[in-house]
Every structure is written in C-alpha cells, then in structure tokens.
C-alpha cells in the first residue's frame, strides 16, 4: 500500500470468504424468514419455468404437427403457469430487494455506531474519505456476499437442478453428454478468482483514496486557492485516479475475458447437443419437439450455472470489501461502559486528578506523567503551558476519551471509569476550541445540549450566552439553518452558541479548551461575559494559552512535557518569576506562540553584548540586538467578529456581573528596553529545583 497506507496505519488483513461470511451472517437475524420466503418464491418460479418448457416441447410435437386443436389446452396451461410464475417471481424479487436493503442499512448502522465510539487517534490515523468509502461501497459489497449472494446461489442451484432433471427426463443420454462439459464453467471461474480479488481490493483502496483527496481538498479550499495549490491538488487526485483507472480497466478486462470464455464453453455445449440431437432424429429415436425442448432447457440451464460460477467471483470480490470493514470493526474502543455502573445522583462536581500518567496508543513517550490537581464546584482551574505540553490530553482524559495508564480521575470521589459513558458526559461538558456545529437550525444546535429542551429554555440559554440578539437578526431567527463550515456566523458568535448549548446542558463540571483562542480582542471580550455566567457554580477546568482570565483562577497549573512544573495563584506565580511568569510575559508582549519565547532571547542577546570580544558566528563584532518581538497589538485574527453585524457595547457590565469588571485586565504598556533590561538582572530560572530543564528548548540533550 506504500507510504500513505503506512502513514494512516492501514493493515488490511486477508480473510477467506467463509470467515467474512460468518462474521456478517449474524446481522441477518430477523430477516432470515423473509429471505427463506423470497427463496421459496424463486424456486417456485423456476419450477413454473420448467413446466413451461416441457409444455413447449409438447406443443411443438402435437400442435405444430398437423393438429391445431391440440394447441389450446397446452397453450392455456402454459399461459396459466407463466402468469403464476410471474406473480411468485415478482413477490420473491420484491421481498429479496427489501431484505437486502434492510441488511445494508443494518450493517451500515452497525459500522457507523462502532466508528462513533472510536478514540480521537483513530480519526487521525484513518483518512475521512477512506472511512466514507468503507461505510458506503464496502458495506454494499458485503451485501452482495451475505444476502443477495446467498439468495442468488440457492436460487441458481435449485433452478439448475430442475432444468437438469427435466433435461435428463427428456433424454438422459443427451443430458449426460452435455453435463460432462459443465465442470468447464467451474474451472473457468476458478482460474479467474484470485486475480479478481486482487484487482477488487486495489479498486476499493483507490476508491477510498479518491474520496479522501476530494474531501481533504474541498475541506482545505481556502489553502488551495490562497496558495494556488490547484495544480498540486489536481496531481494528487490524478495519482489516485490513475491507480483507480488501472484497477478498473484490469477488472473490466478480467470480467470480459471470463464472459467470452464462458460463451465459448456454451457454444461447445450447444453444438454437442445439436450434433447428437440431429443424429438421434435421423435414426428416429428422438422427435423435433424433444430436441427443441432439450435445447430450450439448456438455454435456461446455462444462466443459473453461469450465475453460480459468476457468483463465486462476486463473492471473492466482495471479500475484499469485507476485509476492509473487518479491519475497522476489529479496532476496540479505548473506553467502554463499566460492567456495573456506580449509581450516583447528579454529582456536585469535585474533580480530583490523582497522579495520572498517560501515553497515546502507539506513541513513543508519555503525554502526561504524575499529574495531580483538584477542582471544586465554583472553582476555576487554569491549565497552561507551551504547545505540546499535554494540556488538551487532560481534557481528553476528563471526558474519558481515554483512561489513564496510571493514577485516577475522580468525580465526587467516584472514578470516572465507574460512570456509564453517557452519564459521565452529561456531568462533564466540553467546550472545544472549534465550535462544533450540527447541520440544522440554530435552535436545534442549542437544544442538542439537552435533548427535549423547550423553546423557552433554548431562548433563555441563548440570552444568558449573549447570543439572543444576533440570533434574532438572522433571516429566520432561531430557525435559521446553519452547517459545519458555513460562513453565516462569525467565530465569536459560534462560540456564544456553544456557550448557550453548554448553559442548557447545565453540567456540574466544565472543561474549556482554549475558549478564546483564535478570536480577536473584541470577539474575545464578547465571549468572556457569557463564559463567566456559564462557569458560575461549576468546577471549571480551562485549558488555555490566553492568560487574561488567569488572575481570577483559583489555581493555575503550568505543565510542560506532561508534568506539572508550577502551580499556584496568578500573583504568587508571577512573583515567583518562573515558568508561568515567562509565559505571562510572552503573552503580554503579544507573541502568539509561547514556544517562540521559551528561550530568554533578550537575556541571551544582552549577555552576548556584555561579553567582551563576543563575535557573531560570521566573525563580525556583535551588534546591539533589536528586540525580537513585535509591538503589542491585537492577537492575529483567525476567527474574527469584524464582519458580524454591529452589536450592543460588548464590554462586561460591572453592575450585573461584578467580577467581569476586572476583565480584560489592562495590559502593561509596552516598554521593551527598560523592562527587559531589568529582567536581565533578575534572571528567570530555567531549571526546576531538581535540576531538570524547565522547558524542552532548554534541555541540554537538545530535546524538543
Ligand atoms: N493521537 C496522538 N497520538 C500520539 N501522540 C499524540 C496524540 N495526540 C497528541 N499527542 C502528543 O501528546 C503530547 C501532548 O499533546 P496535547 O495535544 O495534549 O498538547 P497541548 O499542550 O494541548 O498542545 P497545544 O497547546 O499545541 O494544543 C504532544 O507531544 C503530542 O504530540
């Protein structure tokens, strides 16, 4: 599968058709009686056709040989049988179609349900387009193996049996001579079988890759257009399309070769019958009617025999689809419901993280090590630290997307793994960085916080989230339809929608993952007031780089490399002048990525300046350096509100929300040189008391 397959962790197992069939057969439960009925109808229709062919021979011998009166009786019988056969065939085929579609729906729901329980890393390792292709075309392929394949095989086998018995009944010796050639069909199918499976697997993989490229490309359309990547994207699609083309053409060639081979075998059989029949008629041992009826039986017999052989190929090809689904179904969810769930009422919301360590499946190192903290109802705990420190991993453990490898997380003293998952996620609400939007109305998007919530409750939540006014200004108010990625709402408005949803959910524990990241200063301000309303009375764990709310936090936890490097309140930590103070300073100097300022750059430069005879690497005397950061200003806008309709003054209202008056705290004026110069005299510690480096950039081993 090449590099791509490795990158996405595909390791599709090769499975025999029988194993694949057994794996999916249980999903036909409840449909089997209908399948049996459909099969019975097909068998009855085959019987009717057999009788019709016998009547045809009768008619040829009597009515066509000078006795017109002998026509009516077999003709009426024939017509009656044809009508009855058509009716049962209609009922049987309709029933079969209904049962097969039910099976497809059931299988797709089963796989979809399974995929929805997968942990976050599963979606990072599987391309979405490939998953889509597995959920659509591979699911249908399995249907051809398990339901219509089985039904078709049973029907074809019985039809072939009836026609063969009838042929034997007319002339056993002629039939025996013909059937000697029947294994040729089987041999031909066998010859093609393994190539068909290979080519079918290649086709399915290429199909998934094409869907992935299209999906990724459309999802990234801004990047494609802004960086004029159309050519590169076209080439990416072309590469996958070439693989698909090769597989499709090979598949068409194989099918055609098989078809033509079967035609030749059939011709040999027919010539044998006509040759022997002509000989028999000339010797008076056979009538013309018998020969025609016999030839007609062969005409009827070949399609089911050919169908049986073809079915082998179809099943083989479908096995490639089954393998791809089984690969997905064999991935176990990282967390499951407890065998015996602990019955608690609604918890108060005390979260205790006790000595938690965690490593992502397949990752080389631990994402968290020995993490401990507590958040009580009404408290705000901020987790901050450089990029990649393990902050978001904490939120994944709190929501129980994963269980810790060591240590425990408790909610009101009960380990999270003892709560049923659905209940736990009712008690712990996540507000992710990206506002997640359903393809539905604004009302439904808020109401999904608490299914069954009344319209009034939805509007109350929207008002508390400061979203009511902008919603009313939308073309259809609360009934305005929105969709993921739609530009109808700005980043800040979407965030307030998410806050309304969380307010409605009313969980005792709140996990906020970068609630203001990507918003410009105005948008962030508009979000803070509703955010405070949401946080009131709940245990809130906020994961953030943005330290504007830090002064209000009851506890700030600074993590790096998965370990807590500092913890305390804002003032204490600032006074300590350690990792937190450095992060805080980096933010106040308006640098977005705290990682950029992990090294005390200014100190380094100053130190170099003050080192007598220090030189640049190029040999020139060191020049006084300019500060490497930019002047303070609004944070880069990723999710801007500037395009949104004008709103009422966004500043927190000190009267109604006294605590809001303290935010945003005025940032210190930009005084680079004196302030930084003074910092040079108070060197920020860069190692922990035990000598470990504080941040990875300072790791003498050169990690990071
Ligand atoms: N699915 C995964 N598989 C393996 N490693 C992962 C996975 N997700 C995250 N990691 C690793 O775990 C570490 C912690 O990641 P995490 O996302 O928690 O960092 P973070 O502090 O939230 O970073 P940021 O501030 O940039 O969002 C990182 O080294 C990251 O590369």
XYZ file of C-alpha atoms and ligand atoms in Angstrom:
735
model
C 0.000 0.000 0.000
C 3.011 2.225 0.094
C 3.815 5.205 2.225
C 0.311 6.511 2.506
C -1.004 3.291 3.868
C 1.735 3.246 6.467
C 1.111 6.824 7.468
C -2.538 6.107 8.093
C -1.898 2.764 9.700
C -3.760 0.576 7.210
C -3.038 -3.068 7.668
C -5.943 -4.766 5.978
C -5.957 -8.465 6.834
C -6.562 -11.096 4.152
C -9.608 -13.142 5.079
C -11.191 -16.184 3.417
C -14.718 -15.635 2.073
C -16.142 -18.170 4.527
C -14.752 -16.278 7.545
C -16.066 -12.983 6.188
C -19.469 -14.554 5.573
C -19.632 -15.958 9.119
C -18.665 -12.611 10.534
C -21.594 -10.769 8.947
C -24.217 -13.514 8.859
C -25.499 -12.744 12.402
C -26.680 -9.384 11.086
C -29.359 -11.174 9.033
C -31.182 -12.067 12.281
C -34.895 -11.278 11.907
C -34.598 -11.167 8.107
C -33.995 -14.859 7.602
C -37.635 -15.901 7.438
C -38.229 -13.306 4.738
C -35.156 -14.454 2.877
C -36.473 -18.010 3.054
C -39.809 -16.859 1.669
C -38.088 -14.954 -1.129
C -36.014 -18.010 -1.915
C -39.147 -20.239 -1.965
C -40.748 -17.851 -4.447
C -37.685 -18.043 -6.684
C -37.761 -21.828 -6.545
C -41.482 -21.838 -7.423
C -40.790 -19.501 -10.342
C -38.060 -21.892 -11.556
C -40.497 -24.808 -11.298
C -43.057 -22.850 -13.322
C -40.441 -22.194 -15.998
C -39.501 -25.885 -16.111
C -43.126 -26.820 -16.636
C -43.468 -24.135 -19.321
C -40.522 -25.577 -21.266
C -41.990 -29.068 -21.091
C -45.274 -27.665 -22.429
C -43.324 -26.015 -25.220
C -41.976 -29.407 -26.315
C -45.470 -30.861 -26.123
C -46.870 -28.051 -28.189
C -44.160 -28.443 -30.834
C -44.788 -32.157 -31.200
C -48.600 -32.032 -31.276
C -49.944 -28.619 -32.284
C -47.268 -27.879 -34.861
C -47.509 -31.272 -36.494
C -50.961 -31.038 -38.056
C -53.278 -30.992 -35.060
C -54.326 -27.350 -34.393
C -56.968 -28.375 -31.837
C -54.197 -29.827 -29.722
C -52.850 -26.281 -29.376
C -55.426 -24.786 -26.988
C -55.097 -26.977 -23.974
C -51.272 -26.810 -23.566
C -51.356 -23.126 -24.589
C -53.875 -22.300 -21.809
C -51.838 -24.302 -19.310
C -48.673 -22.548 -20.425
C -50.246 -19.134 -20.039
C -51.623 -20.008 -16.575
C -48.213 -21.254 -15.447
C -46.460 -18.202 -16.909
C -48.794 -15.844 -15.018
C -48.411 -17.783 -11.756
C -44.617 -17.887 -12.273
C -44.529 -14.138 -12.934
C -46.501 -13.438 -9.761
C -44.308 -15.518 -7.477
C -41.176 -14.135 -9.139
C -42.480 -10.601 -8.517
C -43.224 -11.337 -4.856
C -39.908 -13.152 -4.385
C -37.778 -10.461 -6.010
C -39.523 -7.612 -4.184
C -39.069 -9.392 -0.887
C -35.435 -10.100 -1.659
C -34.818 -6.432 -2.521
C -36.470 -5.327 0.731
C -34.441 -7.811 2.789
C -31.151 -6.881 1.113
C -31.722 -3.157 1.641
C -32.620 -3.786 5.279
C -29.389 -5.712 5.636
C -27.365 -2.871 4.094
C -28.994 -0.374 6.464
C -28.341 -2.600 9.441
C -24.734 -3.239 8.516
C -24.062 0.424 7.848
C -25.631 1.422 11.181
C -23.532 -1.243 12.909
C -20.268 0.002 11.403
C -21.232 3.654 11.875
C -22.080 3.039 15.505
C -18.760 1.320 16.001
C -16.811 4.108 14.292
C -18.512 6.670 16.516
C -17.034 5.015 19.589
C -13.506 5.204 18.282
C -10.952 7.253 20.202
C -9.586 10.523 18.761
C -6.346 8.959 17.488
C -8.350 6.571 15.275
C -9.580 9.519 13.222
C -6.080 10.925 12.987
C -4.871 7.602 11.577
C -7.714 6.983 9.101
C -8.472 9.366 6.288
C -12.068 10.511 6.353
C -12.602 9.794 2.678
C -11.429 6.236 3.144
C -13.824 5.781 6.074
C -16.624 7.167 3.903
C -15.843 4.705 1.166
C -15.848 1.829 3.662
C -19.209 2.929 5.020
C -20.746 3.119 1.559
C -19.345 0.905 -1.176
C -17.724 -1.705 1.074
C -20.951 -2.111 3.030
C -22.821 -2.705 -0.223
C -20.204 -5.202 -1.351
C -20.800 -7.257 1.756
C -24.494 -7.336 0.994
C -23.727 -8.988 -2.344
C -21.852 -11.654 -0.450
C -24.087 -12.297 2.524
C -27.636 -11.698 1.321
C -28.098 -11.454 -2.411
C -25.113 -13.757 -2.922
C -26.576 -16.446 -0.718
C -30.058 -15.995 -2.104
C -28.762 -15.959 -5.660
C -26.675 -19.082 -5.062
C -29.581 -21.004 -3.524
C -31.968 -19.944 -6.273
C -29.499 -20.648 -9.076
C -28.650 -24.052 -7.612
C -32.320 -25.072 -7.480
C -33.116 -23.687 -10.931
C -30.137 -25.546 -12.369
C -31.272 -28.695 -10.608
C -34.830 -28.502 -12.027
C -33.679 -27.830 -15.572
C -31.075 -30.567 -15.320
C -33.668 -33.097 -14.027
C -36.050 -32.084 -16.820
C -33.272 -32.449 -19.403
C -32.491 -35.911 -18.031
C -36.148 -36.755 -18.141
C -36.358 -35.870 -21.851
C -33.157 -37.697 -22.822
C -30.818 -38.858 -20.103
C -28.019 -39.862 -22.516
C -28.071 -36.486 -24.262
C -28.159 -34.697 -20.900
C -25.274 -36.766 -19.559
C -23.208 -35.953 -22.637
C -23.887 -32.245 -22.131
C -23.208 -32.212 -18.412
C -19.823 -33.759 -18.894
C -18.845 -30.308 -20.099
C -20.358 -28.467 -17.073
C -17.169 -28.523 -14.924
C -15.591 -26.314 -17.575
C -17.654 -23.386 -16.164
C -16.331 -24.053 -12.702
C -12.753 -24.367 -13.922
C -13.037 -21.050 -15.767
C -14.354 -19.271 -12.650
C -11.615 -20.765 -10.522
C -8.973 -19.643 -12.954
C -10.085 -16.006 -12.575
C -10.919 -15.963 -8.891
C -7.656 -14.836 -7.261
C -6.965 -12.118 -9.853
C -10.485 -10.776 -9.343
C -9.926 -10.498 -5.586
C -6.617 -8.672 -6.006
C -7.980 -6.235 -8.514
C -11.087 -5.648 -6.475
C -9.004 -4.844 -3.379
C -6.900 -2.397 -5.380
C -10.057 -0.773 -6.762
C -11.568 -0.328 -3.308
C -8.422 1.171 -1.846
C -8.144 3.548 -4.809
C -11.813 4.455 -4.458
C -11.273 5.339 -0.782
C -8.169 7.364 -1.672
C -10.043 9.368 -4.324
C -12.832 10.202 -1.869
C -10.183 11.206 0.686
C -8.366 13.517 -1.702
C -11.604 15.198 -2.812
C -12.811 15.554 0.762
C -9.486 16.900 2.048
C -9.112 19.232 -0.882
C -12.589 20.722 -0.548
C -12.156 20.981 3.217
C -8.957 22.939 2.594
C -10.260 25.033 -0.259
C -9.056 28.306 1.247
C -5.484 26.999 1.456
C -5.793 25.597 -2.073
C -6.953 28.892 -3.509
C -4.871 31.245 -1.408
C -1.648 29.380 -2.127
C -2.660 28.464 -5.662
C -2.338 24.776 -4.919
C -4.841 23.760 -7.576
C -2.153 22.134 -9.679
C -0.767 20.174 -6.729
C -4.242 19.059 -5.674
C -5.079 18.056 -9.236
C -1.907 15.975 -9.381
C -2.779 14.326 -6.059
C -6.194 13.419 -7.424
C -4.658 12.312 -10.702
C -2.313 9.906 -8.926
C -5.162 8.252 -7.066
C -7.334 8.313 -10.173
C -4.566 6.567 -12.134
C -4.475 3.777 -9.558
C -8.258 3.529 -9.752
C -8.172 3.548 -13.562
C -5.628 0.729 -13.642
C -7.717 -1.343 -11.250
C -10.973 -0.631 -13.114
C -9.542 -1.446 -16.517
C -7.977 -4.646 -15.203
C -11.249 -5.591 -13.586
C -13.194 -4.923 -16.815
C -10.660 -6.969 -18.810
C -10.888 -9.888 -16.388
C -14.682 -9.854 -16.468
C -14.778 -9.629 -20.216
C -12.258 -12.454 -20.618
C -14.314 -14.611 -18.289
C -17.556 -13.796 -20.137
C -16.075 -14.639 -23.513
C -14.567 -17.876 -22.230
C -17.964 -18.898 -20.873
C -19.576 -18.062 -24.228
C -17.147 -20.379 -25.971
C -17.869 -23.169 -23.483
C -21.608 -22.673 -24.001
C -21.206 -22.822 -27.769
C -19.308 -26.095 -27.443
C -22.163 -27.487 -25.324
C -24.890 -26.334 -27.739
C -23.016 -27.741 -30.747
C -22.636 -31.045 -28.937
C -26.389 -31.152 -28.239
C -27.399 -30.218 -31.779
C -24.948 -32.696 -33.261
C -26.126 -35.574 -31.078
C -29.792 -34.485 -31.440
C -29.602 -34.392 -35.260
C -28.132 -37.858 -35.241
C -30.898 -39.117 -32.914
C -33.688 -37.557 -35.036
C -32.244 -39.092 -38.190
C -32.354 -42.509 -36.573
C -35.935 -41.882 -35.361
C -35.073 -42.135 -31.670
C -35.997 -38.520 -30.980
C -38.697 -36.082 -32.124
C -38.049 -32.496 -33.192
C -40.157 -31.275 -30.217
C -37.943 -33.202 -27.827
C -34.811 -31.715 -29.351
C -36.191 -28.178 -29.218
C -37.375 -28.642 -25.621
C -33.979 -30.048 -24.741
C -32.211 -27.114 -26.381
C -34.562 -24.747 -24.540
C -33.635 -26.401 -21.241
C -30.027 -25.859 -21.989
C -30.857 -22.198 -22.720
C -32.478 -21.996 -19.306
C -29.842 -24.069 -17.610
C -26.814 -22.049 -18.620
C -27.733 -18.761 -16.912
C -28.012 -20.300 -13.426
C -24.908 -22.444 -13.981
C -23.059 -19.424 -15.273
C -24.555 -17.367 -12.421
C -23.236 -19.848 -9.888
C -19.757 -19.591 -11.303
C -20.016 -15.790 -11.589
C -21.275 -15.647 -8.038
C -18.031 -17.178 -6.899
C -16.236 -14.232 -8.477
C -18.675 -11.715 -6.979
C -18.207 -13.197 -3.526
C -14.455 -13.181 -3.958
C -14.542 -9.520 -4.952
C -16.881 -8.699 -2.056
C -14.448 -10.352 0.351
C -12.031 -7.505 -0.368
C -14.717 -5.093 0.929
C -15.378 -7.345 3.922
C -11.696 -7.292 4.817
C -11.729 -3.509 4.884
C -14.758 -3.418 7.163
C -13.433 -6.119 9.456
C -10.233 -4.116 9.845
C -12.318 -1.236 11.221
C -14.632 -3.420 13.296
C -11.681 -5.115 14.965
C -10.417 -1.838 16.438
C -11.680 -1.815 20.003
C -12.944 1.418 21.570
C -10.425 2.781 24.070
C -13.113 3.112 26.742
C -16.283 1.174 27.436
C -19.136 1.347 29.889
C -18.431 -0.250 33.275
C -19.887 -3.718 33.885
C -21.637 -2.434 36.970
C -22.092 1.292 36.901
C -21.993 3.207 40.171
C -25.320 4.813 40.863
C -24.732 8.396 41.904
C -27.155 11.238 41.735
C -26.012 14.366 39.963
C -22.523 14.992 41.392
C -21.566 18.304 42.995
C -18.628 18.412 40.631
C -15.428 17.934 42.617
C -12.801 16.685 40.186
C -9.669 15.056 41.585
C -6.847 14.135 39.249
C -4.512 11.846 41.177
C -1.053 11.035 39.942
C -2.244 10.469 36.387
C 0.070 9.226 33.652
C -0.939 8.560 30.073
C 0.654 7.591 26.778
C -1.240 7.650 23.456
C -1.554 4.228 21.858
C 1.487 3.698 19.675
C 3.236 6.870 20.881
C 6.872 6.667 21.926
C 6.644 8.790 25.056
C 4.157 9.689 27.769
C 1.861 12.649 27.127
C 1.202 13.067 30.870
C 3.198 11.950 33.877
C 2.199 12.099 37.544
C -0.390 14.835 37.043
C -2.395 15.754 40.163
C -4.808 18.580 40.885
C -8.278 19.211 42.236
C -11.110 21.425 41.007
C -14.054 22.049 43.320
C -17.507 23.398 42.461
C -17.291 27.113 41.750
C -13.518 26.979 41.217
C -11.643 27.935 38.088
C -8.510 25.900 37.427
C -6.394 27.037 34.507
C -4.034 24.614 32.816
C -1.441 26.339 30.728
C 1.948 25.630 29.249
C 3.766 25.561 25.945
C 2.425 23.884 22.848
C 2.525 20.096 23.040
C 2.814 20.139 26.834
C -0.171 17.826 27.299
C -2.942 20.331 28.071
C -5.526 19.006 25.622
C -4.685 15.487 26.694
C -6.028 16.430 30.134
C -9.367 17.358 28.554
C -9.474 14.018 26.702
C -8.973 12.161 29.979
C -11.555 14.281 31.803
C -14.144 13.446 29.130
C -12.925 9.853 29.231
C -11.956 9.562 25.602
C -9.112 7.578 27.150
C -8.447 6.075 30.559
C -5.189 6.975 32.309
C -2.475 4.319 32.239
C -1.768 5.037 35.897
C -3.476 7.081 38.574
C -7.129 8.003 38.821
C -9.533 10.736 37.956
C -12.435 11.012 40.366
C -15.692 12.894 40.184
C -17.109 13.401 43.665
C -14.828 10.594 44.820
C -16.038 8.094 42.160
C -13.538 7.010 39.476
C -14.643 8.226 36.057
C -14.492 4.678 34.696
C -17.313 3.695 37.084
C -19.791 6.066 35.424
C -21.722 4.979 32.335
C -20.146 6.970 29.498
C -23.336 8.755 28.510
C -23.959 9.786 32.121
C -20.378 10.976 32.595
C -20.583 13.169 29.516
C -23.785 14.631 30.884
C -21.884 15.627 34.015
C -18.726 16.858 32.305
C -19.282 19.284 29.444
C -16.558 20.068 26.964
C -16.383 23.352 25.125
C -13.827 22.552 22.444
C -11.653 25.059 20.686
C -13.509 24.608 17.399
C -17.208 25.211 17.846
C -18.941 22.092 16.647
C -21.996 22.787 14.561
C -24.762 20.426 13.506
C -26.292 20.693 10.069
C -29.550 22.029 11.475
C -31.268 25.158 12.763
C -29.782 27.441 15.392
C -32.473 26.210 17.776
C -31.556 22.566 17.240
C -27.893 23.463 17.622
C -28.523 24.899 21.073
C -31.127 22.315 22.072
C -28.706 19.450 21.446
C -27.197 20.458 24.795
C -30.285 18.998 26.428
C -32.471 16.943 24.086
C -36.143 17.738 24.603
C -35.477 21.244 25.934
C -38.389 23.630 25.403
C -38.118 26.600 23.045
C -38.276 28.860 26.056
C -35.332 27.079 27.705
C -33.346 27.385 24.470
C -34.011 31.118 24.305
C -33.146 31.608 27.969
C -29.834 29.853 27.374
C -29.183 31.979 24.294
C -29.910 35.145 26.285
C -27.516 34.088 29.047
C -24.913 33.432 26.375
C -25.437 36.890 24.826
C -26.488 35.151 21.630
C -30.195 36.037 21.562
C -29.778 39.402 19.865
C -27.628 38.264 16.982
C -29.838 35.198 16.507
C -32.912 37.431 16.163
C -31.134 39.416 13.491
C -30.598 36.289 11.365
C -33.038 35.837 8.449
C -35.152 33.199 10.195
C -34.108 33.847 13.783
C -33.838 30.636 15.767
C -34.996 28.667 12.715
C -32.082 29.804 10.559
C -30.268 26.769 9.222
C -26.513 26.542 9.722
C -23.974 23.925 8.749
C -20.439 22.993 9.702
C -18.071 25.364 7.966
C -20.832 27.761 6.927
C -19.814 31.386 6.956
C -23.148 32.546 8.329
C -21.789 33.084 11.847
C -18.511 34.587 12.988
C -16.118 32.775 15.289
C -17.282 34.685 18.357
C -20.960 34.118 17.546
C -20.342 30.419 17.109
C -18.560 30.391 20.447
C -21.544 32.042 22.140
C -23.792 29.459 20.518
C -21.618 26.775 22.070
C -21.858 28.547 25.428
C -25.664 28.608 25.131
C -25.573 24.883 24.436
C -23.380 24.300 27.482
C -25.598 26.514 29.665
C -28.567 24.397 28.632
C -26.650 21.232 29.385
C -26.050 22.504 32.898
C -23.284 20.070 33.828
C -21.515 20.407 37.176
C -18.075 20.175 35.536
C -16.936 22.291 32.639
C -13.848 21.710 30.509
C -12.976 24.673 28.323
C -10.339 24.059 25.666
C -8.907 27.372 24.507
C -12.253 29.199 24.665
C -10.860 32.478 23.316
C -8.067 31.265 21.059
C -8.395 32.469 17.520
C -10.828 35.231 18.453
C -9.775 38.813 18.048
C -9.770 41.041 21.124
C -13.321 42.337 20.560
C -14.736 38.888 19.952
C -12.910 37.514 22.984
C -14.400 40.237 25.152
C -17.877 39.407 23.981
C -17.338 35.786 24.860
C -16.000 36.362 28.347
C -19.166 37.690 29.973
C -21.353 34.719 28.952
C -18.459 32.449 29.789
C -18.482 33.754 33.350
C -22.191 33.074 33.606
C -21.590 29.575 32.388
C -18.757 28.964 34.848
C -20.621 30.259 37.887
C -21.079 27.495 40.477
C -19.374 24.811 38.373
C -15.952 23.236 38.632
C -14.232 24.730 35.579
C -11.012 23.440 34.112
C -9.798 25.824 31.452
C -7.046 24.814 29.096
C -5.580 27.893 27.587
C -2.624 29.836 26.322
C -4.590 33.009 26.870
C -3.825 34.172 30.395
C -6.272 37.076 30.510
C -8.552 35.158 32.853
C -5.661 33.857 34.942
C -5.963 36.489 37.709
C -9.406 35.084 38.519
C -8.266 31.476 38.632
C -8.282 29.674 41.948
C -5.374 27.594 40.747
C -3.055 27.783 37.769
C -1.256 24.681 36.689
C 1.689 25.064 34.353
C 2.559 21.877 32.502
C 5.417 21.033 30.248
C 6.284 17.672 28.754
C 3.289 16.216 30.521
C 4.477 17.200 34.002
C 3.362 19.953 36.309
C 6.190 22.439 36.535
C 4.417 25.058 38.632
C 1.144 25.526 40.395
C -0.376 28.377 42.382
C -2.386 31.557 42.003
C -1.609 34.212 39.441
C 0.057 36.699 41.789
C 2.126 34.037 43.535
C 3.337 32.597 40.282
C 4.199 35.982 38.858
C 6.127 36.815 41.974
C 7.970 33.516 41.738
C 9.269 34.617 38.351
C 9.356 31.080 36.950
C 7.753 29.314 34.007
C 4.384 30.982 34.484
C 5.890 34.453 34.713
C 7.682 33.798 31.457
C 4.550 32.565 29.732
C 2.657 35.558 31.008
C 5.323 37.926 29.867
C 5.468 36.338 26.463
C 1.754 36.871 26.076
C 1.863 40.438 27.191
C 4.495 41.021 24.575
C 1.892 39.906 22.084
C 3.676 36.910 20.722
C 1.173 34.271 19.837
C 3.200 31.146 20.214
C 4.643 30.958 23.678
C 7.124 28.472 22.315
C 8.824 31.320 20.482
C 9.744 32.917 23.737
C 10.647 29.930 25.732
C 14.319 30.896 25.488
C 15.196 34.065 27.296
C 16.214 35.628 23.997
C 16.732 39.097 25.297
C 18.912 37.846 28.088
C 20.989 35.887 25.653
C 21.474 38.888 23.457
C 22.309 41.084 26.412
C 24.715 38.537 27.711
C 26.427 38.385 24.351
C 26.539 42.145 24.168
C 28.206 42.273 27.537
C 30.680 39.544 26.880
C 33.944 41.262 25.980
C 35.054 40.408 22.470
C 31.948 38.471 21.679
C 31.510 37.967 17.978
C 28.885 36.845 15.575
C 29.333 33.431 14.105
C 30.345 35.198 10.895
C 33.229 36.807 12.719
C 31.809 40.351 12.932
C 31.688 42.058 16.325
C 28.310 41.586 17.955
C 25.866 44.391 17.230
C 23.397 45.586 19.822
C 20.392 43.472 19.079
C 16.893 44.694 18.444
C 14.090 43.155 20.414
C 12.897 40.137 18.514
C 9.232 40.598 19.333
C 6.726 42.854 17.764
C 4.914 45.711 19.364
C 1.744 44.755 21.219
C -1.398 44.750 19.213
C -4.432 42.693 18.649
C -3.782 38.978 18.505
C -3.726 37.644 14.984
C -7.253 37.170 13.821
C -8.258 33.653 12.983
C -11.898 33.848 13.884
C -12.819 37.452 13.511
C -16.018 39.135 14.524
C -15.366 42.196 12.476
C -17.711 41.053 9.724
C -20.537 40.333 12.109
C -23.498 42.672 12.485
C -22.932 45.505 14.944
C -23.919 44.682 18.475
C -24.514 46.452 21.733
C -21.450 47.607 23.668
C -19.589 44.375 24.377
C -17.708 45.374 27.483
C -18.537 43.392 30.586
C -21.184 45.079 32.611
C -19.731 45.667 36.044
C -23.127 46.208 37.654
C -24.715 42.941 36.634
C -21.516 40.893 36.680
C -19.220 42.491 39.222
C -16.360 40.143 38.524
C -16.491 40.983 34.847
C -15.318 44.492 35.611
C -11.882 43.077 36.290
C -11.558 41.732 32.776
C -9.907 42.410 30.491
C -7.138 43.469 32.762
C -5.198 46.359 31.326
C -2.050 45.075 29.777
C 1.149 46.789 30.856
C 2.255 49.416 28.399
C 4.951 48.304 26.033
C 8.288 49.275 27.482
C 10.679 46.862 25.945
C 14.069 48.126 26.852
C 13.885 49.245 30.491
C 11.641 46.343 31.490
C 13.681 43.785 29.678
C 16.889 45.277 30.829
C 15.712 44.883 34.393
C 14.840 41.295 33.635
C 18.407 40.708 32.668
C 19.380 41.433 36.227
C 16.744 39.071 37.628
C 17.412 36.019 35.618
C 14.436 33.773 35.200
C 15.239 30.293 36.433
C 15.322 27.877 33.583
C 15.604 24.698 35.545
C 13.452 23.043 38.168
C 14.705 22.691 41.728
C 15.779 19.137 40.946
C 17.873 20.345 38.052
C 15.555 19.209 35.233
C 15.171 21.755 32.452
C 12.025 23.833 32.758
C 11.139 23.798 29.095
C 12.274 21.480 26.417
C 14.197 24.097 24.455
C 16.499 24.290 27.399
C 17.076 20.592 27.557
C 20.848 20.168 27.361
C 20.172 16.908 25.490
C 18.597 19.011 22.789
C 15.099 17.623 23.021
C 12.066 19.388 21.739
N -3.224 10.951 18.959
C -1.988 11.104 19.390
N -1.093 10.129 19.247
C 0.173 10.271 19.705
N 0.618 11.369 20.326
C -0.231 12.381 20.497
C -1.580 12.311 20.047
N -2.192 13.474 20.359
C -1.269 14.232 20.989
N -0.104 13.576 21.059
C 1.149 14.049 21.680
O 0.921 14.249 23.065
C 1.593 15.407 23.511
C 0.599 16.339 24.185
O -0.323 16.773 23.224
P -1.503 17.804 23.574
O -2.363 17.919 22.390
O -2.119 17.411 24.858
O -0.644 19.151 23.783
P -1.176 20.621 24.101
O -0.440 21.087 25.289
O -2.651 20.643 24.187
O -0.682 21.392 22.822
P -1.345 22.678 22.106
O -1.266 23.792 23.087
O -0.446 22.914 20.948
O -2.731 22.298 21.729
C 2.236 16.022 22.277
O 3.597 15.648 22.290
C 1.534 15.406 21.124
O 2.405 15.273 20.026
